[in-house]
């Protein structure tokens, strides 16, 4: 996430420590945000954002919507919000986030979905279409007049967060905003760079293990040969001793 606003995460963390509703979550923040932003989760996030854009294009209630791009700051923001919501089951970070850091214009949260759009879109659209009373705000957020999104799913916990935004609020902010295709290309390039290194290291490790196995096999063979030699040598020495005793007995006889 190096393309986010410089120090955005650290500034967010520092400001959390000054807000009573948020300060208790600072200590566990690093590990949780790393979990949300793991490469396996980010690959799933790309799939979800593409799915959301397809739904925005095909929706019969809200037409002619632009495809949402990805805001790097909002990806971090959503990760922080998702972590805190695991405990509060509420929009605690969204409602209390310091104004000094980039804030989203709207937020969706979900827990226990492998695909949060099932709840945010499919289930709530059915309520919206039937003109029934019930929650439809997640659906209308998905279809809202926004330009960018930070959408994250921690597959290990089933917690999801989507934060929606338009242009940057503060002119001093310089976090990157890109299309989902550009985000995916950057992610794939990053993954390829470290996978190449990992594959090289893996090959070297496997060769070392193979060499070690050969050495161990040779040592075992040597040990077995030594035992066989020692046993044979002991028999030869015993035969010599018996022969010597036999010779003495013969002489005495």
Coordinates of N, CA and C in Angstrom, one line a residue:
X1 N 0.8 -1.2 0.0 CA 0.0 0.0 0.0 C 0.9 1.3 0.0
X2 N 2.0 1.2 -0.6 CA 3.0 2.3 -0.6 C 2.5 3.5 -1.4
X3 N 1.4 3.3 -2.2 CA 0.9 4.4 -3.0 C -0.2 5.2 -2.3
X4 N -0.4 4.9 -1.0 CA -1.3 5.7 -0.2 C -0.6 7.0 0.1
X5 N -1.4 8.0 0.7 CA -0.8 9.2 1.1 C 0.4 8.9 2.1
X6 N 1.6 9.5 1.9 CA 2.7 9.3 2.8 C 2.3 9.4 4.3
X7 N 2.6 8.5 5.1 CA 2.3 8.5 6.5 C 0.8 8.4 6.9
X8 N 0.0 8.1 5.9 CA -1.5 8.0 6.1 C -1.8 7.1 7.2
X9 N -1.3 5.9 7.2 CA -1.6 4.9 8.2 C -1.1 5.3 9.6
X10 N 0.2 5.8 9.6 CA 0.7 6.2 10.9 C 0.0 7.4 11.5
X11 N -0.4 8.3 10.6 CA -1.1 9.5 11.1 C -2.5 9.0 11.7
X12 N -3.1 8.1 10.9 CA -4.4 7.6 11.4 C -4.3 6.9 12.8
X13 N -3.2 6.1 12.9 CA -3.0 5.4 14.2 C -2.7 6.4 15.3
X14 N -1.9 7.4 15.0 CA -1.6 8.4 16.0 C -2.8 9.2 16.5
X15 N -3.7 9.6 15.5 CA -4.9 10.3 15.9 C -5.9 9.4 16.6
X16 N -5.9 8.1 16.4 CA -6.8 7.2 17.1 C -6.5 7.3 18.6
X17 N -5.2 7.4 18.9 CA -4.8 7.4 20.3 C -5.4 8.6 21.1
X18 N -5.9 9.6 20.4 CA -6.4 10.8 21.0 C -7.9 10.8 21.1
X19 N -8.6 9.8 20.6 CA -10.0 9.7 20.6 C -10.5 8.6 21.5
X20 N -11.2 8.9 22.6 CA -11.6 7.9 23.6 C -12.2 6.7 23.1
X21 N -13.1 6.8 22.0 CA -13.8 5.7 21.5 C -12.9 4.8 20.7
X22 N -11.7 5.3 20.3 CA -10.8 4.5 19.4 C -9.5 4.1 20.1
X23 N -9.1 4.7 21.1 CA -7.8 4.5 21.7 C -7.5 3.1 22.1
X24 N -8.6 2.3 22.5 CA -8.4 1.0 23.0 C -8.1 0.0 21.9
X25 N -8.2 0.4 20.6 CA -7.9 -0.5 19.5 C -6.5 -0.2 18.8
X26 N -5.8 0.7 19.3 CA -4.5 1.0 18.7 C -3.5 -0.2 18.8
X27 N -3.5 -0.8 20.0 CA -2.5 -1.9 20.2 C -2.6 -3.0 19.2
X28 N -3.8 -3.4 18.8 CA -3.9 -4.5 17.9 C -4.0 -4.1 16.5
X29 N -3.8 -2.9 16.2 CA -4.1 -2.4 14.8 C -3.1 -2.9 13.8
X30 N -1.9 -2.9 14.1 CA -0.9 -3.3 13.0 C -1.1 -4.7 12.5
X31 N -1.3 -5.7 13.4 CA -1.5 -7.0 12.9 C -2.8 -7.2 12.1
X32 N -3.8 -6.5 12.6 CA -5.1 -6.6 11.9 C -5.1 -6.0 10.5
X33 N -4.5 -4.8 10.4 CA -4.5 -4.2 9.1 C -3.6 -5.0 8.1
X34 N -2.5 -5.6 8.6 CA -1.7 -6.4 7.8 C -2.5 -7.6 7.3
X35 N -3.4 -8.1 8.2 CA -4.2 -9.3 7.8 C -5.2 -8.9 6.7
X36 N -5.9 -7.7 6.9 CA -6.8 -7.3 5.9 C -6.2 -7.1 4.6
X37 N -4.9 -6.5 4.6 CA -4.3 -6.1 3.3 C -3.3 -7.2 2.9
X38 N -3.4 -8.4 3.3 CA -2.6 -9.5 2.7 C -2.9 -9.6 1.2
X39 N -1.9 -10.2 0.5 CA -2.1 -10.3 -0.9 C -3.3 -11.2 -1.3
X40 N -3.5 -12.2 -0.5 CA -4.6 -13.1 -0.9 C -5.9 -12.4 -0.7
X41 N -6.0 -11.6 0.4 CA -7.2 -10.8 0.6 C -7.4 -9.7 -0.5
X42 N -6.3 -9.1 -0.9 CA -6.4 -8.0 -1.9 C -6.8 -8.6 -3.2
X43 N -6.4 -9.8 -3.6 CA -6.9 -10.4 -4.8 C -8.4 -10.7 -4.8
X44 N -8.9 -11.1 -3.6 CA -10.3 -11.2 -3.5 C -11.0 -9.9 -3.5
X45 N -10.4 -8.8 -3.0 CA -11.0 -7.5 -3.0 C -11.2 -7.0 -4.4
X46 N -10.2 -7.3 -5.3 CA -10.3 -6.9 -6.7 C -11.5 -7.5 -7.3
X47 N -11.7 -8.8 -7.1 CA -12.8 -9.5 -7.6 C -14.1 -8.9 -7.1
X48 N -14.2 -8.5 -5.9 CA -15.4 -7.9 -5.3 C -15.7 -6.5 -5.9
X49 N -14.6 -5.7 -6.1 CA -14.8 -4.4 -6.7 C -15.3 -4.5 -8.1
X50 N -14.7 -5.4 -8.9 CA -15.2 -5.7 -10.2 C -16.7 -6.1 -10.2
X51 N -17.0 -7.0 -9.3 CA -18.4 -7.4 -9.2 C -19.3 -6.3 -8.9
X52 N -18.9 -5.4 -8.0 CA -19.7 -4.2 -7.6 C -19.9 -3.3 -8.9
X53 N -18.8 -3.1 -9.6 CA -18.9 -2.3 -10.8 C -19.9 -2.9 -11.8
X54 N -19.9 -4.2 -12.0 CA -20.8 -4.9 -12.9 C -22.2 -4.6 -12.4
X55 N -22.5 -4.7 -11.1 CA -23.8 -4.5 -10.6 C -24.2 -3.0 -10.8
X56 N -23.3 -2.1 -10.6 CA -23.6 -0.7 -10.9 C -24.1 -0.5 -12.3
X57 N -23.4 -1.2 -13.2 CA -23.7 -1.0 -14.6 C -25.1 -1.6 -15.0
X58 N -25.4 -2.7 -14.4 CA -26.6 -3.5 -14.8 C -27.9 -3.2 -13.9
X59 N -27.7 -2.4 -12.8 CA -28.8 -2.2 -11.9 C -30.0 -1.4 -12.6
X60 N -31.2 -1.9 -12.4 CA -32.3 -1.3 -13.0 C -32.9 -0.1 -12.3
X61 N -32.5 0.1 -11.1 CA -33.0 1.2 -10.3 C -32.1 2.4 -10.4
X62 N -30.8 2.2 -10.6 CA -29.8 3.3 -10.6 C -29.0 3.0 -11.9
X63 N -29.2 3.8 -12.9 CA -28.6 3.6 -14.2 C -27.4 4.6 -14.5
X64 N -26.6 4.2 -15.5 CA -25.6 5.1 -16.0 C -24.5 5.5 -14.9
X65 N -24.3 4.6 -14.0 CA -23.3 4.9 -13.0 C -21.9 4.5 -13.5
X66 N -20.9 5.4 -13.1 CA -19.5 5.1 -13.5 C -19.0 4.0 -12.7
X67 N -17.9 3.4 -13.2 CA -17.2 2.3 -12.5 C -16.4 3.0 -11.4
X68 N -16.4 2.4 -10.2 CA -15.7 2.9 -9.1 C -14.2 2.5 -9.2
X69 N -13.3 3.5 -9.0 CA -11.9 3.3 -8.9 C -11.5 2.9 -7.5
X70 N -10.2 2.6 -7.3 CA -9.7 2.3 -6.0 C -8.9 3.4 -5.4
X71 N -9.2 3.8 -4.2 CA -8.5 4.8 -3.5 C -7.6 4.1 -2.5
X72 N -6.3 4.2 -2.6 CA -5.4 3.5 -1.7 C -5.6 3.9 -0.2
X73 N -5.8 5.2 0.0 CA -6.1 5.7 1.4 C -7.4 5.0 2.0
X74 N -8.4 4.9 1.1 CA -9.6 4.3 1.6 C -9.5 2.8 1.8
X75 N -8.6 2.1 1.1 CA -8.3 0.7 1.4 C -7.8 0.6 2.8
X76 N -6.9 1.5 3.2 CA -6.3 1.4 4.6 C -7.4 1.8 5.6
X77 N -8.2 2.9 5.3 CA -9.3 3.4 6.1 C -10.3 2.3 6.4
X78 N -10.7 1.5 5.3 CA -11.6 0.5 5.5 C -11.1 -0.7 6.3
X79 N -9.8 -0.9 6.2 CA -9.2 -2.0 7.0 C -9.2 -1.7 8.5
X80 N -8.9 -0.4 8.8 CA -9.0 0.1 10.2 C -10.4 -0.1 10.7
X81 N -11.4 0.4 9.9 CA -12.8 0.4 10.3 C -13.3 -1.1 10.5
X82 N -12.9 -1.9 9.5 CA -13.3 -3.3 9.6 C -12.8 -4.0 10.9
X83 N -11.5 -3.7 11.3 CA -10.9 -4.3 12.5 C -11.7 -3.9 13.7
X84 N -12.0 -2.6 13.8 CA -12.7 -2.1 15.0 C -14.1 -2.6 15.0
X85 N -14.7 -2.8 13.9 CA -16.1 -3.2 13.8 C -16.2 -4.7 14.3
X86 N -15.1 -5.4 14.2 CA -15.2 -6.8 14.7 C -15.6 -6.9 16.2
X87 N -15.2 -5.8 16.9 CA -15.5 -5.8 18.4 C -16.9 -5.0 18.6
X88 N -17.1 -3.9 17.9 CA -18.2 -3.1 18.2 C -19.5 -3.4 17.4
X89 N -19.3 -4.2 16.2 CA -20.4 -4.4 15.3 C -21.1 -3.2 14.9
X90 N -20.3 -2.1 14.7 CA -20.9 -0.8 14.4 C -19.9 0.0 13.6
X91 N -20.4 1.2 13.1 CA -19.5 2.1 12.3 C -18.7 3.0 13.3
X92 N -18.0 2.4 14.2 CA -17.3 3.1 15.3 C -16.2 4.0 14.7
X93 N -15.4 3.5 13.8 CA -14.3 4.3 13.3 C -14.9 5.4 12.3
X94 N -15.8 5.0 11.5 CA -16.4 5.9 10.5 C -17.0 7.1 11.3
X95 N -17.6 6.9 12.4 CA -18.3 7.9 13.2 C -17.3 8.7 14.1
X96 N -16.2 8.2 14.3 CA -15.3 8.9 15.3 C -13.9 9.2 14.7
X97 N -13.7 8.8 13.4 CA -12.3 9.0 12.8 C -12.0 10.5 12.9
X98 N -10.7 10.8 13.2 CA -10.3 12.2 13.3 C -10.4 12.9 11.9
X99 N -10.7 14.1 11.9 CA -10.8 14.9 10.6 C -9.5 15.1 10.0
X100 N -8.4 14.9 10.7 CA -7.1 15.1 10.2 C -6.7 14.1 9.1
X101 N -7.4 13.0 9.1 CA -7.1 11.9 8.1 C -8.3 11.8 7.2
X102 N -8.0 11.3 6.0 CA -9.1 11.2 4.9 C -10.3 10.4 5.4
X103 N -11.5 10.9 5.3 CA -12.7 10.3 5.8 C -13.5 9.9 4.6
X104 N -14.2 8.8 4.7 CA -15.1 8.3 3.6 C -16.4 9.1 3.7
X105 N -17.1 9.1 2.6 CA -18.4 9.7 2.5 C -19.6 8.8 3.0
X106 N -19.3 7.5 2.8 CA -20.3 6.5 3.2 C -19.6 5.2 3.5
X107 N -20.2 4.3 4.3 CA -19.6 3.1 4.6 C -20.6 2.0 4.8
X108 N -20.2 0.8 4.3 CA -20.9 -0.5 4.5 C -20.0 -1.4 5.3
X109 N -20.6 -2.1 6.2 CA -19.9 -3.2 7.0 C -20.7 -4.5 6.9
X110 N -20.0 -5.6 7.0 CA -20.6 -6.9 7.0 C -19.8 -7.9 7.7
X111 N -20.5 -8.9 8.3 CA -19.8 -9.9 9.1 C -20.3 -11.2 8.7
X112 N -19.4 -12.2 8.4 CA -19.8 -13.5 8.1 C -20.2 -13.9 6.7
X113 N -19.9 -12.9 5.8 CA -20.2 -13.2 4.4 C -18.9 -13.5 3.6
X114 N -18.9 -14.5 2.8 CA -17.7 -14.8 1.9 C -17.8 -13.8 0.8
X115 N -19.0 -13.3 0.4 CA -19.2 -12.2 -0.5 C -20.2 -11.2 0.1
X116 N -19.7 -10.1 0.6 CA -20.5 -9.1 1.3 C -21.6 -8.5 0.4
X117 N -21.4 -8.6 -0.9 CA -22.4 -8.0 -1.9 C -23.7 -8.8 -1.9
X118 N -23.6 -10.0 -1.4 CA -24.9 -10.8 -1.2 C -25.8 -10.1 -0.2
X119 N -25.2 -9.5 0.8 CA -26.0 -8.8 1.8 C -26.3 -7.4 1.4
X120 N -25.2 -6.7 1.0 CA -25.3 -5.3 0.6 C -26.1 -5.0 -0.6
X121 N -26.0 -5.9 -1.6 CA -26.8 -5.7 -2.8 C -28.0 -6.6 -3.0
X122 N -27.7 -7.9 -3.1 CA -28.8 -8.8 -3.5 C -30.0 -8.8 -2.5
X123 N -29.6 -8.9 -1.2 CA -30.7 -9.0 -0.2 C -31.4 -7.7 0.0
X124 N -30.7 -6.6 0.0 CA -31.3 -5.3 0.2 C -32.0 -4.8 -1.0
X125 N -31.5 -5.2 -2.2 CA -32.2 -4.7 -3.4 C -33.6 -5.4 -3.5
X126 N -33.7 -6.6 -3.0 CA -35.0 -7.3 -3.0 C -36.0 -6.5 -2.1
X127 N -35.5 -6.0 -1.0 CA -36.4 -5.1 -0.1 C -36.7 -3.8 -0.8
X128 N -35.7 -3.2 -1.5 CA -35.9 -2.0 -2.2 C -37.0 -2.1 -3.3
X129 N -36.8 -3.2 -4.1 CA -37.7 -3.5 -5.2 C -39.2 -3.7 -4.7
X130 N -39.3 -4.4 -3.6 CA -40.6 -4.7 -3.1 C -41.3 -3.6 -2.3
X131 N -40.5 -2.5 -2.2 CA -41.0 -1.3 -1.4 C -41.4 -1.7 0.0
X132 N -40.6 -2.7 0.6 CA -40.9 -3.1 1.9 C -40.1 -2.2 2.9
X133 N -40.5 -2.3 4.2 CA -39.7 -1.6 5.2 C -38.5 -2.5 5.5
X134 N -37.4 -1.9 5.7 CA -36.2 -2.6 6.0 C -35.0 -1.8 5.6
X135 N -33.9 -2.4 5.9 CA -32.6 -1.7 5.7 C -32.3 -1.8 4.2
X136 N -32.0 -0.7 3.5 CA -31.6 -0.7 2.1 C -30.4 0.3 1.9
X137 N -29.9 0.8 3.0 CA -28.8 1.8 2.9 C -27.5 1.3 2.3
X138 N -27.2 0.0 2.6 CA -26.0 -0.6 2.0 C -26.2 -0.7 0.5
X139 N -27.4 -1.0 0.0 CA -27.6 -1.1 -1.4 C -27.5 0.2 -2.1
X140 N -28.1 1.2 -1.5 CA -28.1 2.6 -2.1 C -26.6 3.2 -2.0
X141 N -25.9 2.8 -1.0 CA -24.5 3.2 -1.0 C -23.7 2.6 -2.2
X142 N -24.0 1.3 -2.4 CA -23.3 0.6 -3.5 C -23.6 1.3 -4.9
X143 N -24.8 1.8 -5.0 CA -25.3 2.5 -6.2 C -25.1 4.0 -6.2
X144 N -24.5 4.5 -5.1 CA -24.4 5.9 -4.9 C -23.5 6.7 -5.9
X145 N -23.6 8.0 -5.9 CA -22.8 8.8 -6.8 C -21.4 9.1 -6.2
X146 N -20.6 8.0 -6.3 CA -19.2 8.1 -5.8 C -18.3 7.8 -6.9
X147 N -17.0 8.1 -6.7 CA -16.0 7.8 -7.7 C -15.0 6.7 -7.3
X148 N -14.8 6.6 -6.0 CA -13.8 5.7 -5.6 C -14.3 4.9 -4.4
X149 N -13.6 3.7 -4.2 CA -14.0 2.9 -3.0 C -12.7 2.2 -2.4
X150 N -12.8 2.0 -1.2 CA -11.9 1.1 -0.5 C -12.7 -0.1 0.0
X151 N -12.5 -1.2 -0.6 CA -13.4 -2.4 -0.2 C -12.4 -3.5 0.2
X152 N -12.6 -4.0 1.4 CA -11.7 -5.0 1.9 C -12.5 -6.1 2.6
X153 N -12.0 -7.3 2.4 CA -12.6 -8.5 3.1 C -11.5 -9.3 3.7
X154 N -11.6 -9.5 5.0 CA -10.6 -10.4 5.7 C -11.2 -11.8 5.6
X155 N -10.7 -12.6 4.8 CA -11.3 -14.0 4.6 C -11.2 -14.9 5.8
X156 N -10.2 -14.6 6.7 CA -10.1 -15.4 7.9 C -11.1 -15.1 8.9
X157 N -11.7 -13.9 8.9 CA -12.8 -13.6 9.9 C -14.1 -13.4 9.2
X158 N -14.2 -13.2 7.9 CA -15.5 -12.9 7.3 C -16.0 -11.5 7.5
X159 N -15.1 -10.6 7.9 CA -15.4 -9.2 8.1 C -15.1 -8.4 6.9
X160 N -16.1 -7.5 6.4 CA -15.9 -6.7 5.3 C -16.2 -5.3 5.6
X161 N -15.6 -4.4 4.8 CA -15.8 -3.0 5.0 C -15.7 -2.3 3.6
X162 N -16.6 -1.4 3.2 CA -16.5 -0.7 2.0 C -16.7 0.8 2.3
X163 N -15.7 1.6 2.0 CA -15.8 3.1 2.2 C -15.7 3.8 0.9
X164 N -16.7 4.6 0.7 CA -16.9 5.3 -0.6 C -16.5 6.8 -0.5
X165 N -15.9 7.2 -1.6 CA -15.5 8.6 -1.7 C -15.5 9.2 -3.1
X166 N -15.3 10.5 -3.1 CA -15.2 11.2 -4.4 C -13.8 11.8 -4.5
X167 N -13.6 13.1 -4.7 CA -12.3 13.6 -4.8 C -11.7 13.8 -3.4
X168 N -10.4 14.0 -3.4 CA -9.8 14.2 -2.1 C -10.4 15.4 -1.4
X169 N -10.5 15.3 -0.1 CA -11.1 16.4 0.7 C -10.0 17.5 0.9
X170 N -8.8 17.1 1.2 CA -7.7 18.0 1.5 C -6.8 18.1 0.3
X171 N -6.4 19.3 -0.1 CA -5.5 19.4 -1.3 C -4.1 18.9 -0.9
X172 N -3.7 18.8 0.3 CA -2.4 18.3 0.7 C -2.3 16.8 0.6
X173 N -3.4 16.1 0.4 CA -3.3 14.7 0.3 C -2.9 14.2 -1.1
X174 N -2.1 13.2 -1.1 CA -1.5 12.8 -2.4 C -1.6 11.3 -2.6
X175 N -2.5 10.6 -1.8 CA -2.7 9.2 -2.1 C -3.2 8.9 -3.4
X176 N -2.8 7.8 -4.0 CA -3.2 7.5 -5.4 C -4.6 7.0 -5.5
X177 N -5.3 7.4 -6.6 CA -6.6 6.9 -6.9 C -6.5 6.3 -8.3
X178 N -6.9 5.1 -8.5 CA -6.7 4.4 -9.8 C -7.9 3.6 -10.2
X179 N -8.0 3.2 -11.4 CA -9.0 2.2 -11.8 C -8.8 0.9 -11.2
X180 N -9.8 0.1 -11.1 CA -9.6 -1.3 -10.5 C -8.7 -2.1 -11.3
X181 N -8.6 -1.9 -12.6 CA -7.7 -2.6 -13.5 C -6.3 -2.2 -13.2
X182 N -6.0 -0.9 -13.0 CA -4.7 -0.4 -12.7 C -4.3 -1.0 -11.3
X183 N -5.2 -1.0 -10.4 CA -4.9 -1.5 -9.0 C -4.5 -3.0 -9.1
X184 N -5.3 -3.8 -9.9 CA -5.0 -5.2 -10.1 C -3.7 -5.4 -10.8
X185 N -3.3 -4.6 -11.8 CA -2.0 -4.7 -12.4 C -0.9 -4.4 -11.5
X186 N -1.0 -3.4 -10.6 CA 0.0 -3.1 -9.6 C 0.1 -4.2 -8.6
X187 N -1.0 -4.8 -8.2 CA -1.0 -5.9 -7.3 C -0.3 -7.1 -7.9
X188 N -0.6 -7.5 -9.1 CA 0.0 -8.6 -9.8 C 1.4 -8.4 -10.0
X189 N 1.9 -7.2 -10.3 CA 3.3 -6.9 -10.5 C 4.0 -7.1 -9.2
X190 N 3.4 -6.6 -8.1 CA 4.1 -6.8 -6.8 C 4.2 -8.2 -6.4
X191 N 3.1 -9.0 -6.6 CA 3.1 -10.4 -6.2 C 4.1 -11.2 -7.1
X192 N 4.2 -10.8 -8.3 CA 5.1 -11.5 -9.2 C 6.6 -11.3 -8.8
X193 N 6.9 -10.1 -8.3 CA 8.2 -9.7 -7.9 C 8.7 -10.5 -6.7
X194 N 7.8 -10.7 -5.7 CA 8.2 -11.5 -4.5 C 8.0 -13.0 -4.7
X195 N 7.1 -13.4 -5.6 CA 7.0 -14.8 -5.9 C 8.2 -15.3 -6.6
X196 N 8.8 -14.5 -7.5 CA 10.0 -14.9 -8.2 C 11.1 -15.2 -7.2
X197 N 11.3 -14.3 -6.2 CA 12.3 -14.4 -5.2 C 12.0 -15.7 -4.3
X198 N 10.7 -15.8 -4.0 CA 10.3 -17.0 -3.1 C 10.6 -18.3 -3.9
X199 N 10.2 -18.3 -5.2 CA 10.4 -19.5 -5.9 C 11.9 -19.9 -6.0
X200 N 12.8 -18.9 -6.2 CA 14.2 -19.1 -6.2 C 14.7 -19.7 -4.9
X201 N 14.2 -19.1 -3.8 CA 14.6 -19.5 -2.5 C 14.1 -20.9 -2.2
X202 N 12.8 -21.2 -2.7 CA 12.2 -22.5 -2.5 C 13.1 -23.6 -3.2
X203 N 13.5 -23.3 -4.4 CA 14.2 -24.2 -5.2 C 15.6 -24.5 -4.5
X204 N 16.2 -23.5 -4.0 CA 17.5 -23.6 -3.3 C 17.3 -24.5 -2.0
X205 N 16.2 -24.2 -1.3 CA 15.9 -25.0 -0.1 C 15.7 -26.4 -0.4
X206 N 14.9 -26.7 -1.5 CA 14.6 -28.1 -1.8 C 15.8 -28.8 -2.3
X207 N 16.7 -28.1 -3.0 CA 18.0 -28.8 -3.4 C 18.9 -29.1 -2.2
X208 N 18.9 -28.1 -1.2 CA 19.6 -28.4 0.0 C 19.1 -29.6 0.8
X209 N 17.7 -29.7 0.8 CA 17.1 -30.8 1.5 C 17.5 -32.1 0.8
X210 N 17.5 -32.1 -0.6 CA 17.8 -33.3 -1.4 C 19.3 -33.7 -1.1
X211 N 20.2 -32.6 -1.1 CA 21.6 -32.9 -0.8 C 21.8 -33.5 0.6
X212 N 21.0 -32.9 1.5 CA 21.1 -33.4 2.9 C 20.6 -34.9 3.0
X213 N 19.6 -35.2 2.2 CA 19.1 -36.6 2.2 C 20.1 -37.5 1.7
X214 N 20.8 -37.1 0.7 CA 21.9 -37.9 0.1 C 23.0 -38.1 1.1
X215 N 23.4 -37.1 1.8 CA 24.4 -37.2 2.8 C 24.0 -38.1 3.9
X216 N 22.7 -37.9 4.4 CA 22.2 -38.8 5.4 C 22.2 -40.3 5.0
X217 N 21.9 -40.5 3.7 CA 21.8 -41.9 3.2 C 23.3 -42.4 3.2
X218 N 24.2 -41.6 2.8 CA 25.6 -42.1 2.7 C 26.1 -42.4 4.1
X219 N 25.7 -41.5 5.1 CA 26.2 -41.7 6.5 C 25.6 -43.0 7.0
X220 N 24.3 -43.2 6.7 CA 23.7 -44.5 7.1 C 24.3 -45.7 6.6
X221 N 24.7 -45.6 5.3 CA 25.4 -46.7 4.6 C 26.8 -47.0 5.3
X222 N 27.4 -45.8 5.6 CA 28.8 -45.9 6.2 C 28.6 -46.6 7.6
X223 N 27.6 -46.2 8.3 CA 27.3 -46.7 9.6 C 27.1 -48.2 9.6
X224 N 26.2 -48.6 8.6 CA 25.9 -50.0 8.5 C 27.2 -50.8 8.1
X225 N 28.0 -50.2 7.2 CA 29.2 -50.9 6.8 C 30.2 -51.0 7.9
X226 N 30.2 -50.0 8.8 CA 31.1 -50.0 9.9 C 30.7 -51.1 10.9
X227 N 29.3 -51.2 11.1 CA 28.8 -52.2 12.0 C 29.1 -53.6 11.4
X228 N 29.0 -53.8 10.1 CA 29.3 -55.1 9.5 C 30.7 -55.4 9.6
X229 N 31.6 -54.4 9.4 CA 33.0 -54.6 9.5 C 33.4 -55.0 10.9
X230 N 32.9 -54.2 11.9 CA 33.2 -54.5 13.3 C 32.8 -55.9 13.7
X231 N 31.6 -56.3 13.2 CA 31.1 -57.7 13.5 C 32.0 -58.7 12.9
X232 N 32.5 -58.5 11.7 CA 33.4 -59.5 11.0 C 34.7 -59.5 11.7
X233 N 35.2 -58.3 12.1 CA 36.5 -58.1 12.7 C 36.5 -58.9 14.1
X234 N 35.4 -58.7 14.8 CA 35.2 -59.4 16.1 C 35.3 -60.9 15.9
X235 N 34.7 -61.4 14.8 CA 34.7 -62.9 14.6 C 36.1 -63.3 14.2
X236 N 36.8 -62.5 13.4 CA 38.2 -62.9 13.1 C 39.1 -62.9 14.3
X237 N 38.9 -61.9 15.2 CA 39.7 -61.9 16.4 C 39.4 -63.1 17.3
X238 N 38.1 -63.5 17.3 CA 37.7 -64.6 18.1 C 38.3 -65.9 17.5
X239 N 38.3 -66.0 16.2 CA 38.9 -67.2 15.6 C 40.4 -67.3 15.9
X240 N 41.0 -66.1 15.8 CA 42.5 -66.1 16.1 C 42.7 -66.5 17.6
X241 N 41.9 -66.0 18.5 CA 42.0 -66.4 19.9 C 41.8 -67.9 20.1
X242 N 40.8 -68.4 19.4 CA 40.5 -69.9 19.5 C 41.7 -70.7 19.0
X243 N 42.2 -70.2 17.8 CA 43.3 -70.9 17.2 C 44.6 -70.9 18.1
X244 N 44.8 -69.7 18.8 CA 45.9 -69.6 19.7 C 45.8 -70.6 20.9
X245 N 44.5 -70.6 21.4 CA 44.3 -71.5 22.5 C 44.4 -73.0 22.1
X246 N 44.0 -73.3 20.9 CA 44.1 -74.6 20.3 C 45.5 -75.0 20.2
X247 N 46.4 -74.1 19.7 CA 47.8 -74.4 19.5 C 48.5 -74.7 20.8
X248 N 48.1 -73.9 21.8 CA 48.7 -74.1 23.2 C 48.3 -75.4 23.7
X249 N 47.0 -75.7 23.5 CA 46.5 -77.0 24.0 C 47.2 -78.2 23.3
X250 N 47.4 -78.0 22.0 CA 48.1 -79.1 21.2 C 49.5 -79.3 21.7
X251 N 50.2 -78.1 21.9 CA 51.6 -78.2 22.4 C 51.7 -78.9 23.7
X252 N 50.8 -78.5 24.6 CA 50.8 -79.1 25.9 C 50.5 -80.6 25.8
X253 N 49.6 -81.0 24.9 CA 49.3 -82.4 24.7 C 50.5 -83.2 24.2

